[in-house]
mmCIF file of C-alpha atoms in Angstrom:
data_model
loop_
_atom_site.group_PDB
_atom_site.id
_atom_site.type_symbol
_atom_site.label_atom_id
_atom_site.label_comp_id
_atom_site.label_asym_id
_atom_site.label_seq_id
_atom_site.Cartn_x
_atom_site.Cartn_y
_atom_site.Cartn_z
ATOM 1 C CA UNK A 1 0.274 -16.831 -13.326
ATOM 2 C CA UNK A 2 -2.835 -19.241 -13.358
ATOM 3 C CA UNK A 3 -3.755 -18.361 -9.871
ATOM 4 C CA UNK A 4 -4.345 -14.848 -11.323
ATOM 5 C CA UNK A 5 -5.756 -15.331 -14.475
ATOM 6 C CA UNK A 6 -8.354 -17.662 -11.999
ATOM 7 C CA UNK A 7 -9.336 -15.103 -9.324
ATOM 8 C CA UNK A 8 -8.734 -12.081 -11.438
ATOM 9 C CA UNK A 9 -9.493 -12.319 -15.088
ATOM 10 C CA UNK A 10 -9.153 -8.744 -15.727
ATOM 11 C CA UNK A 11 -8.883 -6.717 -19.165
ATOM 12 C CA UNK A 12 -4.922 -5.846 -19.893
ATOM 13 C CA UNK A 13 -5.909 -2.162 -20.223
ATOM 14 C CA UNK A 14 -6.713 -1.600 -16.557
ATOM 15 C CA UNK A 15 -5.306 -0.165 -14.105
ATOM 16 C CA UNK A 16 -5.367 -2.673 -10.891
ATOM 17 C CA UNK A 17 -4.760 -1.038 -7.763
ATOM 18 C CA UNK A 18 -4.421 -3.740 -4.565
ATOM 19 C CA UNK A 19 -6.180 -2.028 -1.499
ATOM 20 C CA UNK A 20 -4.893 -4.482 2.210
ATOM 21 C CA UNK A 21 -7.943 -2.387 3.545
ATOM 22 C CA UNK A 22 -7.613 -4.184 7.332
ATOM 23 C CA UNK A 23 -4.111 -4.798 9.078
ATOM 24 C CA UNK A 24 -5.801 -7.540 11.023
ATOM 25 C CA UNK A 25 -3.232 -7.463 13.704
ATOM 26 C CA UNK A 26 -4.553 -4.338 14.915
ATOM 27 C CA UNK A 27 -6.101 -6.137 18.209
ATOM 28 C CA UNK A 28 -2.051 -6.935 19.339
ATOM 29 C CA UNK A 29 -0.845 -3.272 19.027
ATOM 30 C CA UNK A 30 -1.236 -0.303 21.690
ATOM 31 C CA UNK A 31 -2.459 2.240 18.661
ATOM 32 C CA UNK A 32 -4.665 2.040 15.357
ATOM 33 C CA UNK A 33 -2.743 0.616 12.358
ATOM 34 C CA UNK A 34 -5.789 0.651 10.179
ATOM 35 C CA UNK A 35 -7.209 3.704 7.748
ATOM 36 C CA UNK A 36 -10.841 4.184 8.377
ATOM 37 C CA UNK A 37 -13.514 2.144 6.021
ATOM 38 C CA UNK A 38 -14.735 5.430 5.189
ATOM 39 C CA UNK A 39 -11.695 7.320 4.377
ATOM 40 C CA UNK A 40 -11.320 3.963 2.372
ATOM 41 C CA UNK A 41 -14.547 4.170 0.695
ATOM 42 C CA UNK A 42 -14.012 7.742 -0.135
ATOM 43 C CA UNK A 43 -10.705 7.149 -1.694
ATOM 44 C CA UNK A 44 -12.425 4.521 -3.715
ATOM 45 C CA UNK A 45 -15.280 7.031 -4.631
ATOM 46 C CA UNK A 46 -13.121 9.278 -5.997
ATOM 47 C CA UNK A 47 -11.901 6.864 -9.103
ATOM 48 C CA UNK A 48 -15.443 5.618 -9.258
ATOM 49 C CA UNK A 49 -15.584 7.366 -13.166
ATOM 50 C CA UNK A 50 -11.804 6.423 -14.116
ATOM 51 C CA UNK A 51 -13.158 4.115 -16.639
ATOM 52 C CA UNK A 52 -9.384 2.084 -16.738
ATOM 53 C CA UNK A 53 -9.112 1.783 -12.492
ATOM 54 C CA UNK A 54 -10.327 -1.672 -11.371
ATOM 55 C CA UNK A 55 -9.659 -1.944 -7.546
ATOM 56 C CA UNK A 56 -9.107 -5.351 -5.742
ATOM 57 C CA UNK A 57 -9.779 -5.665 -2.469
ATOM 58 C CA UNK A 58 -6.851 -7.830 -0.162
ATOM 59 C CA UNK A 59 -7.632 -9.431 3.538
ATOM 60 C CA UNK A 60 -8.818 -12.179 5.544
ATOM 61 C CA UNK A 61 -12.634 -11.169 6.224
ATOM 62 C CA UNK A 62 -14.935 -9.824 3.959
ATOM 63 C CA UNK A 63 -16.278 -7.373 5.991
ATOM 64 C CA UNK A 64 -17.389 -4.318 6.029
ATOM 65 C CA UNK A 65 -18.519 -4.186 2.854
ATOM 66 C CA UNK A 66 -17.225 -1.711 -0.110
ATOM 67 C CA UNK A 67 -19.299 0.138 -2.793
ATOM 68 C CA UNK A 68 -18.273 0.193 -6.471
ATOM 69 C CA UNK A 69 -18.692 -1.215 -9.784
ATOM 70 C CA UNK A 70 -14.830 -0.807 -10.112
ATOM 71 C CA UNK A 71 -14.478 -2.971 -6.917
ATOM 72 C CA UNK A 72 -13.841 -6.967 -6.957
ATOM 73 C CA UNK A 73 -13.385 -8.389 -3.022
ATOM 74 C CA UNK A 74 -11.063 -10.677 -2.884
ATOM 75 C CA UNK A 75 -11.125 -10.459 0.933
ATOM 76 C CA UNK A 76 -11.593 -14.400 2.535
ATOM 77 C CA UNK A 77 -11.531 -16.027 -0.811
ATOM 78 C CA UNK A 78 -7.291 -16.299 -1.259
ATOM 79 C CA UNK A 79 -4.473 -17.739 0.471
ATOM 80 C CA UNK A 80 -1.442 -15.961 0.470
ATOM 81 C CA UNK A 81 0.065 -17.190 -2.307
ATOM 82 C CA UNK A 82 -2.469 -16.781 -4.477
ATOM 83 C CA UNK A 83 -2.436 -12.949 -2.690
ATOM 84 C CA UNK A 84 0.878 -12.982 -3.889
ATOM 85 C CA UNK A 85 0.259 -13.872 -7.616
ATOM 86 C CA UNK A 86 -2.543 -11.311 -8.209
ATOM 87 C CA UNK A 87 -0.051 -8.301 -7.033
ATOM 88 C CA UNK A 88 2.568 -9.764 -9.040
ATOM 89 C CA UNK A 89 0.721 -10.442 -12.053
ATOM 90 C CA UNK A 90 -1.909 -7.763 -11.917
ATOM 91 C CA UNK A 91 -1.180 -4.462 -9.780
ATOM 92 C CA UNK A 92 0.083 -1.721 -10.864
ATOM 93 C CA UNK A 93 0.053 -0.434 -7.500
ATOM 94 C CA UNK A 94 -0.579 -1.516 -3.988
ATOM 95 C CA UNK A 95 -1.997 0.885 -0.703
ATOM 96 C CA UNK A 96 -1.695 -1.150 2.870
ATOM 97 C CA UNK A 97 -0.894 -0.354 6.178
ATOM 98 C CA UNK A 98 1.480 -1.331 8.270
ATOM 99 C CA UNK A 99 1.265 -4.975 8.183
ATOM 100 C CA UNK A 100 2.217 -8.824 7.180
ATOM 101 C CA UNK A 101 0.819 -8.477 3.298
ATOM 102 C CA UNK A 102 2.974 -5.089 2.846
ATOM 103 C CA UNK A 103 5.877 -6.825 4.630
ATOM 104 C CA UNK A 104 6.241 -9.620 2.151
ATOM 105 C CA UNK A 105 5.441 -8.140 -0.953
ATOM 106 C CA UNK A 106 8.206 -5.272 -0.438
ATOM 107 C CA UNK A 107 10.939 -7.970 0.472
ATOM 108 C CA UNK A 108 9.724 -10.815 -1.983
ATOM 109 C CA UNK A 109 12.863 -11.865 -4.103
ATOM 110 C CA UNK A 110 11.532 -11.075 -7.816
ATOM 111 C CA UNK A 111 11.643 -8.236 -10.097
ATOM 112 C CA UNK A 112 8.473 -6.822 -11.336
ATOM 113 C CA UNK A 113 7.071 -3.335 -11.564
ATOM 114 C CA UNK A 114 4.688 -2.092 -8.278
ATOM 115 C CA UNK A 115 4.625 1.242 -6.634
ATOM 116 C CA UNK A 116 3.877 0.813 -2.847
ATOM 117 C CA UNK A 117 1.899 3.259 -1.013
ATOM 118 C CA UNK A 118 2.069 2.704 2.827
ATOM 119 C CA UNK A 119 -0.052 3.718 5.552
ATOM 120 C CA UNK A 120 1.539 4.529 8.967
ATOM 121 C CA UNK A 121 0.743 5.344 12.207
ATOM 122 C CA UNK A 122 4.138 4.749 13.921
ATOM 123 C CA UNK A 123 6.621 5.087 11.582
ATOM 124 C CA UNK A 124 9.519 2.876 14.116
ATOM 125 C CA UNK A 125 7.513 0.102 13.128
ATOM 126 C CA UNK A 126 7.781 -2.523 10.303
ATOM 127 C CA UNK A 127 9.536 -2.010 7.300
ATOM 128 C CA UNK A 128 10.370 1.676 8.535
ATOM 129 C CA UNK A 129 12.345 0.195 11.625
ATOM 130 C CA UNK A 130 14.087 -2.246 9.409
ATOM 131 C CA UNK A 131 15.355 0.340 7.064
ATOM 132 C CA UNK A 132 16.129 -2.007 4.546
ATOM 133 C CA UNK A 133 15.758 -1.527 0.600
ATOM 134 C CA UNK A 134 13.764 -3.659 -1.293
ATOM 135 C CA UNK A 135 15.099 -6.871 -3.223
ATOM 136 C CA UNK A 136 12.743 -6.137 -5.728
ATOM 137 C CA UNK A 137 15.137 -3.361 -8.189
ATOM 138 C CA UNK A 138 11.483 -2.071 -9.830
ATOM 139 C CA UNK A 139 9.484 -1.469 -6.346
ATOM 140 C CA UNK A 140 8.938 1.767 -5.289
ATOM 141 C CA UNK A 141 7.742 2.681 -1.979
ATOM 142 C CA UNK A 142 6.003 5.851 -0.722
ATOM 143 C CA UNK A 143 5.003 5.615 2.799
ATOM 144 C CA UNK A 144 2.413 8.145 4.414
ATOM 145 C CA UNK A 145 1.720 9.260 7.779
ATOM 146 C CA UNK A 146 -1.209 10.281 9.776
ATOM 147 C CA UNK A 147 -0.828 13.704 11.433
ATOM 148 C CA UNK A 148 0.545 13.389 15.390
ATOM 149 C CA UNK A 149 1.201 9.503 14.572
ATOM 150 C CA UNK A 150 -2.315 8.403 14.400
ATOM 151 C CA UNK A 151 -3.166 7.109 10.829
ATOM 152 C CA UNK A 152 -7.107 8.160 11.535
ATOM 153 C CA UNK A 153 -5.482 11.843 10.366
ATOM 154 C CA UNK A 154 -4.094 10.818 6.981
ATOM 155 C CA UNK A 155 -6.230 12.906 4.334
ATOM 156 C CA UNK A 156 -8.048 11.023 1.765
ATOM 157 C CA UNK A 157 -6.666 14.319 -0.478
ATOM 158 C CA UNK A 158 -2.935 13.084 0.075
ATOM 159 C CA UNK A 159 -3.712 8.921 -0.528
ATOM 160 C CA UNK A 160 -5.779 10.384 -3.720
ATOM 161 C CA UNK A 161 -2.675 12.429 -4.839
ATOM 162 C CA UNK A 162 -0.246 9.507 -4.199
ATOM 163 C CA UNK A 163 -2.621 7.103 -6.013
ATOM 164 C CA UNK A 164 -2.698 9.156 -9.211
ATOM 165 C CA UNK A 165 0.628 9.744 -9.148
ATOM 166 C CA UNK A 166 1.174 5.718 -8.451
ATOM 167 C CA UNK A 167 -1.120 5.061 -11.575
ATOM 168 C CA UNK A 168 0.588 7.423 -13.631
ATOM 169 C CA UNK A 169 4.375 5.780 -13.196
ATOM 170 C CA UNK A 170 5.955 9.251 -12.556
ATOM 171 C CA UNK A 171 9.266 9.834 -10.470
ATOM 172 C CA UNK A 172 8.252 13.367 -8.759
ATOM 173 C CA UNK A 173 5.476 12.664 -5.776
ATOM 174 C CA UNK A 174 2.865 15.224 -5.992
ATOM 175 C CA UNK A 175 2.961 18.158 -3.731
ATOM 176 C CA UNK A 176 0.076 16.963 -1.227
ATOM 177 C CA UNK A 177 1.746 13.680 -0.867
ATOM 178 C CA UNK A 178 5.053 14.816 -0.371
ATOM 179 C CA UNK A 179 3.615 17.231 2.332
ATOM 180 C CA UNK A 180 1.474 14.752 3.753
ATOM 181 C CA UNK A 181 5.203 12.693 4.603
ATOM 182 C CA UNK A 182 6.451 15.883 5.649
ATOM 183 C CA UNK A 183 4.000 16.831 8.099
ATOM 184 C CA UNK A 184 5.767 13.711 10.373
ATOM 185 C CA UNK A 185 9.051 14.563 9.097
ATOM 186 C CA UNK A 186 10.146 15.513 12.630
ATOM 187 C CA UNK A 187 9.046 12.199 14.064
ATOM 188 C CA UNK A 188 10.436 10.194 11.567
ATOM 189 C CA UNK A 189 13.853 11.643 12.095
ATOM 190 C CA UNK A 190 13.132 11.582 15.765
ATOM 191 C CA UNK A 191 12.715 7.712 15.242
ATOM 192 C CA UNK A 192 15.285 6.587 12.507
ATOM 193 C CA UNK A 193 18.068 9.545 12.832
ATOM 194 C CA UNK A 194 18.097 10.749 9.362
ATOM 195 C CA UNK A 195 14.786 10.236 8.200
ATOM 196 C CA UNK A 196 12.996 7.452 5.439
ATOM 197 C CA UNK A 197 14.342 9.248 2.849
ATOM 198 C CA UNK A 198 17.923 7.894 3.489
ATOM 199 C CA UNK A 199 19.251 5.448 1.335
ATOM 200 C CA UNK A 200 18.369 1.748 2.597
ATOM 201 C CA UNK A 201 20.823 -0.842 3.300
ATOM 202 C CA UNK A 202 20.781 -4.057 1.891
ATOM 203 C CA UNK A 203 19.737 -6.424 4.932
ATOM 204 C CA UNK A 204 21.147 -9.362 3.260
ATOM 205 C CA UNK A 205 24.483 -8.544 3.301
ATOM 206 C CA UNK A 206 24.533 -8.146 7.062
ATOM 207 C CA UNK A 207 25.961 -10.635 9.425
#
């Protein structure tokens, strides 16, 4: 897509990871939505030698500022479609919270490959409330949760372990992720009866 080959002319041998580092809706909710800068910054540290990583920063401000020669900030300099086009086009995987950018790229209409790695707080909001799959056949979506439903207690361990795994295109979570979505697992069944784990209905079939 031009819009990506404009904003992010990046070589084909990386590995582009999308990071929606601010909700920016936070201010209307009763609770934080949004993962520390520097649990952000630390996850970033720790691929700072993967020589094939290349993160790209998503949002509407450019603040605070990020350190890393891997890094490009995209933050304030795209509209939303051109947001679009670089995860389409580019990333190989994509970390947000809860929030409009994660909402549209798991139900936009196209098929192209993208592991998802949410960020949660409450998981009966957003896509978890919905409980809808993905039109997208070759998205796959891991969501995490912070410990006692506050996404300040999500362990920079667990989003490294979920990234890797992300990155490497495996089926099987890694054990720290998959106990890092455990650790809520009585909340989330609390919330949506079964669990995330269910299968997902298709929304667009329903009246």
């Amino acid at each position: 897509d031009v819009h990506a080959e404009r904003l992010l002319p990046v070589p084909p041998n990386q590995i582009v990871i999308g990071a929606h580092v601010h909700s920016e809706t936070a201010g209307y909710y009763g609770y934080v939505k949004d993962w520390p800068a520097a649990a952000w910054q630390a996850l970033f540290a720790r691929f700072a030698v993967a020589e094939r990583v290349h993160w790209v920063l998503f949002g509407r401000t450019p603040g605070p500022r990020y350190d890393g020669a891997n890094i490009s900030d995209l933050r304030g300099r795209t509209d939303f479609a051109e947001l679009l086009a670089i995860i389409k086009n580019r990333c190989r995987l994509l970390i947000a919270p809860d929030s409009g950018v994660l909402t549209m790229v798991y139900y936009l209409d196209v098929a192209f490959p993208l592991d998802v790695i949410s960020l949660w707080s409450d998981p009966r909001q957003g896509i978890l409330r919905q409980g809808c799959s993905s039109p997208n056949p070759l998205l796959r979506h891991s969501p995490l949760y912070g410990a006692r439903e506050d996404i300040r207690n999500l362990s920079v361990a667990a989003s490294v372990k979920a990234t890797v795994w992300g990155t490497r295109g495996t089926r099987r979570a890694p054990v720290m992720a998959r106990r890092a979505v455990t650790r809520s697992e009585s909340a989330v069944r609390a919330a949506l009866g079964s669990g995330v784990r269910q299968p997902a209905s298709d929304c667009r079939r329903q009246p």
